[in-house]
PDB file of C-alpha atoms and ligand atoms in Angstrom:
ATOM      1  CA  MET H   1       6.868  -2.862 -18.135  1.00 83.00           C
ATOM      2  CA  ARG H   2       5.820  -2.075 -14.585  1.00 97.00           C
ATOM      3  CA  THR H   3       6.359   1.643 -13.450  1.00 98.00           C
ATOM      4  CA  LYS H   4       7.337   0.954 -10.117  1.00 98.00           C
ATOM      5  CA  ILE H   5       5.411   2.991  -6.886  1.00 98.00           C
ATOM      6  CA  ILE H   6       6.527   4.195  -3.917  1.00 98.00           C
ATOM      7  CA  ALA H   7       4.259   4.792  -1.181  1.00 98.00           C
ATOM      8  CA  GLY H   8       4.673   6.739   2.253  1.00 98.00           C
ATOM      9  CA  ASN H   9       2.153   5.369   4.927  1.00 98.00           C
ATOM     10  CA  TRP H  10       2.109   8.280   7.408  1.00 98.00           C
ATOM     11  CA  LYS H  11      -0.529   6.505   9.764  1.00 98.00           C
ATOM     12  CA  MET H  12      -1.438   8.708  12.795  1.00 98.00           C
ATOM     13  CA  ASN H  13       1.418  10.941  12.653  1.00 98.00           C
ATOM     14  CA  ASN H  14       1.835  14.668  11.796  1.00 98.00           C
ATOM     15  CA  ASN H  15      -1.201  17.479  12.033  1.00 98.00           C
ATOM     16  CA  CYS H  16      -1.687  19.632   9.533  1.00 98.00           C
ATOM     17  CA  ALA H  17       0.748  22.111   9.934  1.00 98.00           C
ATOM     18  CA  GLU H  18       3.673  19.129  10.381  1.00 98.00           C
ATOM     19  CA  ALA H  19       2.042  17.479   6.920  1.00 98.00           C
ATOM     20  CA  VAL H  20       2.204  20.786   4.951  1.00 98.00           C
ATOM     21  CA  GLU H  21       6.382  20.894   6.218  1.00 98.00           C
ATOM     22  CA  LEU H  22       7.005  17.446   5.155  1.00 98.00           C
ATOM     23  CA  VAL H  23       5.698  18.161   2.004  1.00 98.00           C
ATOM     24  CA  LYS H  24       7.222  21.258   1.606  1.00 98.00           C
ATOM     25  CA  GLU H  25      10.875  19.501   2.176  1.00 98.00           C
ATOM     26  CA  LEU H  26       9.789  16.091  -0.052  1.00 98.00           C
ATOM     27  CA  LYS H  27       8.559  17.555  -3.334  1.00 97.00           C
ATOM     28  CA  ALA H  28      11.830  19.311  -4.305  1.00 97.00           C
ATOM     29  CA  LYS H  29      13.730  16.067  -3.525  1.00 98.00           C
ATOM     30  CA  VAL H  30      11.417  14.026  -5.193  1.00 98.00           C
ATOM     31  CA  ALA H  31      10.503  15.941  -8.564  1.00 98.00           C
ATOM     32  CA  ASP H  32      12.789  13.717 -10.766  1.00 97.00           C
ATOM     33  CA  ALA H  33      11.443  10.662  -9.414  1.00 98.00           C
ATOM     34  CA  LYS H  34      11.316   8.112 -12.153  1.00 97.00           C
ATOM     35  CA  CYS H  35       8.524   5.918 -10.555  1.00 98.00           C
ATOM     36  CA  GLU H  36       5.328   6.871  -9.069  1.00 98.00           C
ATOM     37  CA  VAL H  37       4.959   8.721  -5.362  1.00 98.00           C
ATOM     38  CA  VAL H  38       2.374   8.564  -3.605  1.00 98.00           C
ATOM     39  CA  ILE H  39       1.798   9.664   0.251  1.00 98.00           C
ATOM     40  CA  CYS H  40      -0.831   8.883   2.597  1.00 98.00           C
ATOM     41  CA  PRO H  41      -1.180  11.533   5.082  1.00 98.00           C
ATOM     42  CA  SER H  42      -4.188  11.163   7.926  1.00 98.00           C
ATOM     43  CA  PHE H  43      -7.729  12.075   7.181  1.00 98.00           C
ATOM     44  CA  THR H  44      -7.444  15.468   8.706  1.00 98.00           C
ATOM     45  CA  SER H  45      -4.168  16.142   6.728  1.00 98.00           C
ATOM     46  CA  LEU H  46      -5.630  15.229   2.921  1.00 98.00           C
ATOM     47  CA  CYS H  47      -6.701  18.613   2.261  1.00 97.00           C
ATOM     48  CA  CYS H  48      -4.128  20.713   3.642  1.00 97.00           C
ATOM     49  CA  VAL H  49      -1.634  19.302   1.786  1.00 98.00           C
ATOM     50  CA  ALA H  50      -3.423  19.135  -1.572  1.00 97.00           C
ATOM     51  CA  PRO H  51      -2.999  22.440  -2.486  1.00 97.00           C
ATOM     52  CA  GLU H  52       1.225  21.728  -1.780  1.00 97.00           C
ATOM     53  CA  ILE H  53       1.536  19.121  -4.024  1.00 97.00           C
ATOM     54  CA  LYS H  54      -0.785  20.502  -7.082  1.00 96.00           C
ATOM     55  CA  GLY H  55       1.538  20.919 -10.286  1.00 96.00           C
ATOM     56  CA  THR H  56       4.142  18.221  -8.509  1.00 98.00           C
ATOM     57  CA  ASN H  57       4.619  14.563  -9.265  1.00 98.00           C
ATOM     58  CA  ILE H  58       3.060  13.923  -5.690  1.00 98.00           C
ATOM     59  CA  LYS H  59      -0.005  11.890  -5.614  1.00 98.00           C
ATOM     60  CA  LEU H  60      -2.532  11.543  -2.388  1.00 98.00           C
ATOM     61  CA  GLY H  61      -3.773   8.225  -0.737  1.00 98.00           C
ATOM     62  CA  ALA H  62      -6.048   7.603   2.058  1.00 98.00           C
ATOM     63  CA  GLN H  63      -5.377   5.035   4.619  1.00 98.00           C
ATOM     64  CA  ASN H  64      -8.619   3.650   4.304  1.00 98.00           C
ATOM     65  CA  VAL H  65     -11.949   4.006   2.565  1.00 98.00           C
ATOM     66  CA  HIS H  66     -15.101   2.800   3.895  1.00 98.00           C
ATOM     67  CA  PHE H  67     -17.426   0.463   1.782  1.00 98.00           C
ATOM     68  CA  ALA H  68     -20.632   2.049   1.279  1.00 97.00           C
ATOM     69  CA  GLN H  69     -21.019   5.389  -0.801  1.00 96.00           C
ATOM     70  CA  ASN H  70     -22.896   7.329   1.736  1.00 97.00           C
ATOM     71  CA  GLY H  71     -25.577   6.896   4.755  1.00 97.00           C
ATOM     72  CA  ALA H  72     -25.363   6.639   8.331  1.00 98.00           C
ATOM     73  CA  PHE H  73     -21.716   5.123   9.228  1.00 98.00           C
ATOM     74  CA  THR H  74     -20.532   7.478  12.288  1.00 98.00           C
ATOM     75  CA  GLY H  75     -17.040   8.610  11.742  1.00 97.00           C
ATOM     76  CA  GLU H  76     -16.481   6.865   8.011  1.00 98.00           C
ATOM     77  CA  ILE H  77     -14.997   8.323   4.661  1.00 98.00           C
ATOM     78  CA  SER H  78     -16.499   7.236   1.472  1.00 98.00           C
ATOM     79  CA  ALA H  79     -15.118   6.952  -2.087  1.00 98.00           C
ATOM     80  CA  ASP H  80     -16.140   9.849  -3.191  1.00 98.00           C
ATOM     81  CA  MET H  81     -15.326  12.318  -0.457  1.00 98.00           C
ATOM     82  CA  LEU H  82     -11.827  11.488  -0.834  1.00 98.00           C
ATOM     83  CA  LYS H  83     -12.162  11.673  -4.816  1.00 98.00           C
ATOM     84  CA  SER H  84     -13.497  15.327  -4.366  1.00 97.00           C
ATOM     85  CA  ILE H  85     -10.453  16.020  -2.693  1.00 97.00           C
ATOM     86  CA  GLY H  86      -7.738  14.910  -5.093  1.00 97.00           C
ATOM     87  CA  VAL H  87      -6.851  11.537  -3.193  1.00 98.00           C
ATOM     88  CA  LEU H  88      -6.111   9.131  -5.852  1.00 98.00           C
ATOM     89  CA  TYR H  89      -5.111   5.823  -4.093  1.00 98.00           C
ATOM     90  CA  ALA H  90      -6.334   4.024  -0.889  1.00 98.00           C
ATOM     91  CA  ILE H  91      -4.721   1.650   1.082  1.00 98.00           C
ATOM     92  CA  ILE H  92      -7.201  -1.083   2.599  1.00 98.00           C
ATOM     93  CA  GLY H  93      -6.300  -3.838   5.049  1.00 98.00           C
ATOM     94  CA  HIS H  94      -3.189  -2.841   6.413  1.00 98.00           C
ATOM     95  CA  SER H  95      -2.489  -4.977   9.541  1.00 97.00           C
ATOM     96  CA  GLU H  96      -3.069  -2.439  11.656  1.00 97.00           C
ATOM     97  CA  ARG H  97      -6.588  -2.175  10.880  1.00 98.00           C
ATOM     98  CA  ARG H  98      -6.917  -5.948  10.616  1.00 97.00           C
ATOM     99  CA  GLN H  99      -4.910  -6.666  14.249  1.00 96.00           C
ATOM    100  CA  TYR H 100      -6.846  -3.255  15.995  1.00 97.00           C
ATOM    101  CA  PHE H 101      -9.900  -2.073  14.593  1.00 97.00           C
ATOM    102  CA  GLY H 102     -11.526  -5.644  13.151  1.00 97.00           C
ATOM    103  CA  GLU H 103     -10.683  -5.496   9.740  1.00 98.00           C
ATOM    104  CA  THR H 104     -11.670  -8.914   8.150  1.00 98.00           C
ATOM    105  CA  ASP H 105     -10.797 -10.440   4.525  1.00 98.00           C
ATOM    106  CA  GLU H 106     -14.465  -9.804   3.897  1.00 98.00           C
ATOM    107  CA  THR H 107     -14.369  -6.011   5.051  1.00 98.00           C
ATOM    108  CA  VAL H 108     -11.014  -5.758   2.915  1.00 98.00           C
ATOM    109  CA  ASN H 109     -13.117  -6.969  -0.520  1.00 98.00           C
ATOM    110  CA  LYS H 110     -15.796  -4.870   0.566  1.00 98.00           C
ATOM    111  CA  ARG H 111     -13.632  -1.623   0.477  1.00 98.00           C
ATOM    112  CA  THR H 112     -11.779  -2.636  -2.449  1.00 98.00           C
ATOM    113  CA  ILE H 113     -14.852  -2.961  -4.677  1.00 98.00           C
ATOM    114  CA  ALA H 114     -15.841   0.161  -3.122  1.00 98.00           C
ATOM    115  CA  ALA H 115     -12.655   1.840  -3.885  1.00 98.00           C
ATOM    116  CA  LEU H 116     -12.931   1.024  -7.156  1.00 98.00           C
ATOM    117  CA  GLY H 117     -15.911   1.734  -8.017  1.00 98.00           C
ATOM    118  CA  GLY H 118     -15.268   5.339  -6.474  1.00 98.00           C
ATOM    119  CA  GLY H 119     -12.091   5.842  -8.995  1.00 98.00           C
ATOM    120  CA  LEU H 120      -9.824   5.435  -6.135  1.00 98.00           C
ATOM    121  CA  ILE H 121      -6.745   2.803  -6.957  1.00 98.00           C
ATOM    122  CA  PRO H 122      -6.663   0.672  -3.748  1.00 98.00           C
ATOM    123  CA  ILE H 123      -3.436  -0.761  -2.669  1.00 99.00           C
ATOM    124  CA  VAL H 124      -4.459  -4.064  -0.778  1.00 98.00           C
ATOM    125  CA  CYS H 125      -2.523  -5.489   1.961  1.00 98.00           C
ATOM    126  CA  VAL H 126      -1.671  -8.941   2.750  1.00 98.00           C
ATOM    127  CA  GLY H 127       0.673 -10.957   4.915  1.00 98.00           C
ATOM    128  CA  GLU H 128       1.203 -13.195   7.295  1.00 97.00           C
ATOM    129  CA  HIS H 129       2.234 -13.179  11.576  1.00 96.00           C
ATOM    130  CA  LEU H 130       5.675 -14.449  12.711  1.00 94.00           C
ATOM    131  CA  GLU H 131       3.692 -17.677  14.050  1.00 95.00           C
ATOM    132  CA  GLN H 132       2.191 -17.870  10.190  1.00 96.00           C
ATOM    133  CA  ARG H 133       5.555 -18.527   8.924  1.00 95.00           C
ATOM    134  CA  GLU H 134       7.287 -20.244  11.379  1.00 93.00           C
ATOM    135  CA  GLN H 135       4.132 -23.110  11.210  1.00 96.00           C
ATOM    136  CA  GLY H 136       5.403 -22.634   7.154  1.00 96.00           C
ATOM    137  CA  ILE H 137       1.960 -21.505   6.259  1.00 98.00           C
ATOM    138  CA  THR H 138       2.975 -18.097   4.772  1.00 97.00           C
ATOM    139  CA  GLU H 139       1.946 -19.116   1.105  1.00 98.00           C
ATOM    140  CA  LYS H 140      -1.786 -20.518   2.092  1.00 98.00           C
ATOM    141  CA  VAL H 141      -2.219 -17.233   4.451  1.00 98.00           C
ATOM    142  CA  VAL H 142      -0.982 -14.960   1.642  1.00 98.00           C
ATOM    143  CA  VAL H 143      -2.643 -16.845  -1.031  1.00 98.00           C
ATOM    144  CA  GLU H 144      -6.036 -16.906   0.888  1.00 98.00           C
ATOM    145  CA  GLN H 145      -6.186 -13.379   1.542  1.00 98.00           C
ATOM    146  CA  THR H 146      -5.462 -12.212  -1.735  1.00 98.00           C
ATOM    147  CA  LYS H 147      -8.388 -14.378  -3.332  1.00 98.00           C
ATOM    148  CA  LEU H 148     -10.452 -13.047  -0.786  1.00 98.00           C
ATOM    149  CA  ALA H 149      -9.678  -9.743  -1.270  1.00 98.00           C
ATOM    150  CA  PHE H 150     -10.137  -9.849  -5.358  1.00 98.00           C
ATOM    151  CA  THR H 151     -13.937 -11.773  -4.862  1.00 98.00           C
ATOM    152  CA  GLY H 152     -15.775 -10.366  -7.560  1.00 98.00           C
ATOM    153  CA  ILE H 153     -14.102  -7.805  -8.986  1.00 98.00           C
ATOM    154  CA  SER H 154     -13.090  -8.212 -12.716  1.00 98.00           C
ATOM    155  CA  ALA H 155     -10.083  -8.740 -14.663  1.00 98.00           C
ATOM    156  CA  ALA H 156     -10.102  -4.827 -16.071  1.00 98.00           C
ATOM    157  CA  ASP H 157     -10.264  -3.337 -12.342  1.00 98.00           C
ATOM    158  CA  ALA H 158      -8.026  -6.212 -11.291  1.00 98.00           C
ATOM    159  CA  GLU H 159      -5.299  -5.011 -13.268  1.00 98.00           C
ATOM    160  CA  LYS H 160      -5.367  -1.070 -11.958  1.00 98.00           C
ATOM    161  CA  VAL H 161      -5.161  -2.715  -7.603  1.00 98.00           C
ATOM    162  CA  VAL H 162      -1.832  -2.531  -6.190  1.00 98.00           C
ATOM    163  CA  ILE H 163      -1.115  -5.281  -3.759  1.00 99.00           C
ATOM    164  CA  ALA H 164       1.378  -4.630  -0.945  1.00 98.00           C
ATOM    165  CA  TYR H 165       2.717  -7.381   0.667  1.00 98.00           C
ATOM    166  CA  GLU H 166       3.261  -6.854   3.871  1.00 97.00           C
ATOM    167  CA  PRO H 167       4.701  -9.839   6.678  1.00 97.00           C
ATOM    168  CA  VAL H 168       3.633  -8.538   9.639  1.00 96.00           C
ATOM    169  CA  TRP H 169       6.877  -9.188  12.024  1.00 95.00           C
ATOM    170  CA  ALA H 170       8.504  -6.654   9.585  1.00 94.00           C
ATOM    171  CA  ILE H 171       6.140  -3.745   9.976  1.00 93.00           C
ATOM    172  CA  GLY H 172       8.074  -1.411  12.241  1.00 89.00           C
ATOM    173  CA  THR H 173      10.139  -3.872  13.580  1.00 90.00           C
ATOM    174  CA  GLY H 174      13.619  -2.929  11.874  1.00 86.00           C
ATOM    175  CA  LYS H 175      13.224  -6.580  10.614  1.00 86.00           C
ATOM    176  CA  THR H 176      13.149  -6.667   6.836  1.00 86.00           C
ATOM    177  CA  ALA H 177      12.381 -10.019   5.114  1.00 88.00           C
ATOM    178  CA  THR H 178      15.645 -10.502   3.308  1.00 94.00           C
ATOM    179  CA  SER H 179      15.193  -9.543  -0.448  1.00 96.00           C
ATOM    180  CA  GLU H 180      14.801 -13.295  -1.271  1.00 97.00           C
ATOM    181  CA  GLN H 181      12.071 -14.191   0.829  1.00 96.00           C
ATOM    182  CA  ALA H 182      10.451 -10.510  -0.060  1.00 97.00           C
ATOM    183  CA  ASN H 183      10.393 -11.658  -3.734  1.00 98.00           C
ATOM    184  CA  GLU H 184       9.124 -15.286  -3.573  1.00 98.00           C
ATOM    185  CA  VAL H 185       6.001 -14.087  -1.804  1.00 98.00           C
ATOM    186  CA  CYS H 186       5.461 -11.289  -4.525  1.00 98.00           C
ATOM    187  CA  ALA H 187       6.048 -14.075  -7.082  1.00 98.00           C
ATOM    188  CA  ILE H 188       3.517 -16.419  -5.142  1.00 98.00           C
ATOM    189  CA  ILE H 189       0.788 -13.439  -5.093  1.00 98.00           C
ATOM    190  CA  ARG H 190       1.673 -13.018  -8.722  1.00 98.00           C
ATOM    191  CA  ASN H 191       0.821 -16.265  -9.496  1.00 98.00           C
ATOM    192  CA  THR H 192      -2.607 -15.957  -7.449  1.00 98.00           C
ATOM    193  CA  ILE H 193      -3.187 -13.139  -9.813  1.00 98.00           C
ATOM    194  CA  LYS H 194      -2.446 -15.115 -12.918  1.00 98.00           C
ATOM    195  CA  ALA H 195      -4.267 -18.114 -11.679  1.00 98.00           C
ATOM    196  CA  LEU H 196      -7.418 -15.872 -11.392  1.00 98.00           C
ATOM    197  CA  TYR H 197      -7.133 -13.862 -14.032  1.00 98.00           C
ATOM    198  CA  GLY H 198      -4.248 -14.588 -16.817  1.00 98.00           C
ATOM    199  CA  ASP H 199      -1.181 -13.890 -18.182  1.00 98.00           C
ATOM    200  CA  ASP H 200      -1.707 -10.660 -19.053  1.00 98.00           C
ATOM    201  CA  VAL H 201      -3.234  -9.559 -15.893  1.00 98.00           C
ATOM    202  CA  ALA H 202      -0.717 -10.773 -13.675  1.00 98.00           C
ATOM    203  CA  ALA H 203       2.127  -8.909 -15.771  1.00 98.00           C
ATOM    204  CA  LYS H 204       0.521  -5.658 -15.055  1.00 98.00           C
ATOM    205  CA  ILE H 205      -0.245  -6.246 -11.657  1.00 98.00           C
ATOM    206  CA  ARG H 206       2.149  -4.056  -9.263  1.00 98.00           C
ATOM    207  CA  ILE H 207       3.156  -5.544  -5.894  1.00 98.00           C
ATOM    208  CA  GLN H 208       4.973  -3.606  -3.721  1.00 98.00           C
ATOM    209  CA  TYR H 209       6.947  -5.011  -0.634  1.00 97.00           C
ATOM    210  CA  GLY H 210       6.221  -3.158   3.073  1.00 97.00           C
ATOM    211  CA  GLY H 211       7.964  -3.576   6.374  1.00 96.00           C
ATOM    212  CA  SER H 212      10.785  -1.789   7.581  1.00 94.00           C
ATOM    213  CA  MET H 213      11.694  -0.776   3.648  1.00 96.00           C
ATOM    214  CA  ASN H 214      14.206   2.302   4.298  1.00 97.00           C
ATOM    215  CA  ASP H 215      17.249   4.401   2.637  1.00 97.00           C
ATOM    216  CA  ALA H 216      19.809   1.309   3.542  1.00 97.00           C
ATOM    217  CA  ASN H 217      17.717  -1.590   2.418  1.00 97.00           C
ATOM    218  CA  ALA H 218      15.250   0.064  -0.724  1.00 98.00           C
ATOM    219  CA  ALA H 219      17.755  -0.657  -3.471  1.00 98.00           C
ATOM    220  CA  GLU H 220      18.269  -4.488  -2.822  1.00 97.00           C
ATOM    221  CA  LEU H 221      14.430  -5.065  -2.729  1.00 97.00           C
ATOM    222  CA  LEU H 222      13.012  -2.813  -5.881  1.00 98.00           C
ATOM    223  CA  GLY H 223      16.092  -4.707  -7.640  1.00 97.00           C
ATOM    224  CA  MET H 224      13.761  -7.945  -7.080  1.00 98.00           C
ATOM    225  CA  SER H 225      11.746  -9.215 -10.438  1.00 98.00           C
ATOM    226  CA  ASP H 226       8.968  -9.158  -8.697  1.00 98.00           C
ATOM    227  CA  ILE H 227       8.823  -6.267  -5.886  1.00 98.00           C
ATOM    228  CA  ASP H 228       7.410  -3.118  -7.974  1.00 98.00           C
ATOM    229  CA  GLY H 229       7.832  -0.923  -5.023  1.00 98.00           C
ATOM    230  CA  GLY H 230       7.498  -0.212  -1.640  1.00 98.00           C
ATOM    231  CA  LEU H 231       4.887   0.797   0.913  1.00 98.00           C
ATOM    232  CA  ILE H 232       6.534   2.530   3.501  1.00 98.00           C
ATOM    233  CA  GLY H 233       5.666   3.516   6.815  1.00 98.00           C
ATOM    234  CA  GLY H 234       8.772   5.007   9.527  1.00 97.00           C
ATOM    235  CA  ALA H 235      10.821   5.976   7.008  1.00 98.00           C
ATOM    236  CA  SER H 236       8.359   7.778   4.818  1.00 98.00           C
ATOM    237  CA  LEU H 237       8.484  10.321   7.998  1.00 98.00           C
ATOM    238  CA  LYS H 238      11.483  11.872   7.048  1.00 98.00           C
ATOM    239  CA  ALA H 239      12.169  13.348   3.543  1.00 98.00           C
ATOM    240  CA  ASP H 240      15.878  12.328   3.144  1.00 98.00           C
ATOM    241  CA  ALA H 241      15.119   8.625   3.481  1.00 98.00           C
ATOM    242  CA  PHE H 242      11.428   8.693   1.511  1.00 98.00           C
ATOM    243  CA  ALA H 243      13.943  10.411  -1.351  1.00 98.00           C
ATOM    244  CA  VAL H 244      16.551   7.861  -1.131  1.00 98.00           C
ATOM    245  CA  ILE H 245      13.903   5.133  -1.493  1.00 98.00           C
ATOM    246  CA  VAL H 246      12.535   6.872  -4.489  1.00 98.00           C
ATOM    247  CA  LYS H 247      15.475   7.515  -6.083  1.00 98.00           C
ATOM    248  CA  ALA H 248      15.992   3.034  -5.235  1.00 98.00           C
ATOM    249  CA  ALA H 249      13.387   2.674  -7.429  1.00 97.00           C
ATOM    250  CA  GLY H 250      15.080   3.968 -10.494  1.00 86.00           C
TER     251      GLY H 250
HETATM  252  P1  LIG O   1       7.345   0.382   8.436  1.00 90.08           P
HETATM  253  O1  LIG O   1       5.454   0.031   8.134  1.00 90.08           O
HETATM  254  O2  LIG O   1       8.141   0.611   7.809  1.00 90.08           O
HETATM  255  O3  LIG O   1       7.723   1.419   9.529  1.00 90.08           O
HETATM  256  O4  LIG O   1       7.715  -1.315   8.995  1.00 90.08           O
HETATM  257  C1  LIG O   1       5.045  -0.297   6.909  1.00 90.08           C
HETATM  258  C2  LIG O   1       4.004  -0.270   6.772  1.00 90.08           C
HETATM  259  O5  LIG O   1       3.418  -0.427   8.162  1.00 90.08           O
HETATM  260  O6  LIG O   1       2.959   0.005   5.671  1.00 90.08           O
END
């Protein structure tokens, strides 16, 4: 049985005071969660919210991590730096990073290796653009992104990774993939992991859906056989909506 994982990707929202407010509101609402609960505030808010979530079931994630351990990389943040302040997860290869910040399958792979090496759990994002879906190449795109993300990663490490299937056309658009569409691609991703690492890793690895998941559609999506959680953008900024999604994960 895979434990479901609901992660809130706050993106570039909430300064320190706002982040603390949101966490204060959230922690009681998700206290009885049966799934794993992760919030990913901006880098500048990580240290502010860390004391707030101490002793709660909320875990901390970052929205990115650099692939080097340290050195002359102005503006970047290493796995060790994140680990040292209590961060446990790192989102890697979000489509906004791929689209606006030159992230490639190669850098996604390097960041994933660095995160694992530094003791973080990567949440690796994959997903097709609308044109790719319309061209009928969703499977090809997602399989390739998954294979490249896992290049050089051992089976022991691979099973720790969380994969987020996020169709780019569904992110922040209010257009959710149907539960069947989402489940179909999550199953394709699981089969890709099976081909790379075998049945055991494929059965253990957790695959989230992300893209306009909200309090109204979460239960249906999370009820699908190959969807093990959600990566939530907009709806994670509202404590009530996020708490409903967490509850829907059972
Ligand atoms: P959304 O974002 O829930 O606002 O669509 C999801 C994401 O980008 O991870």
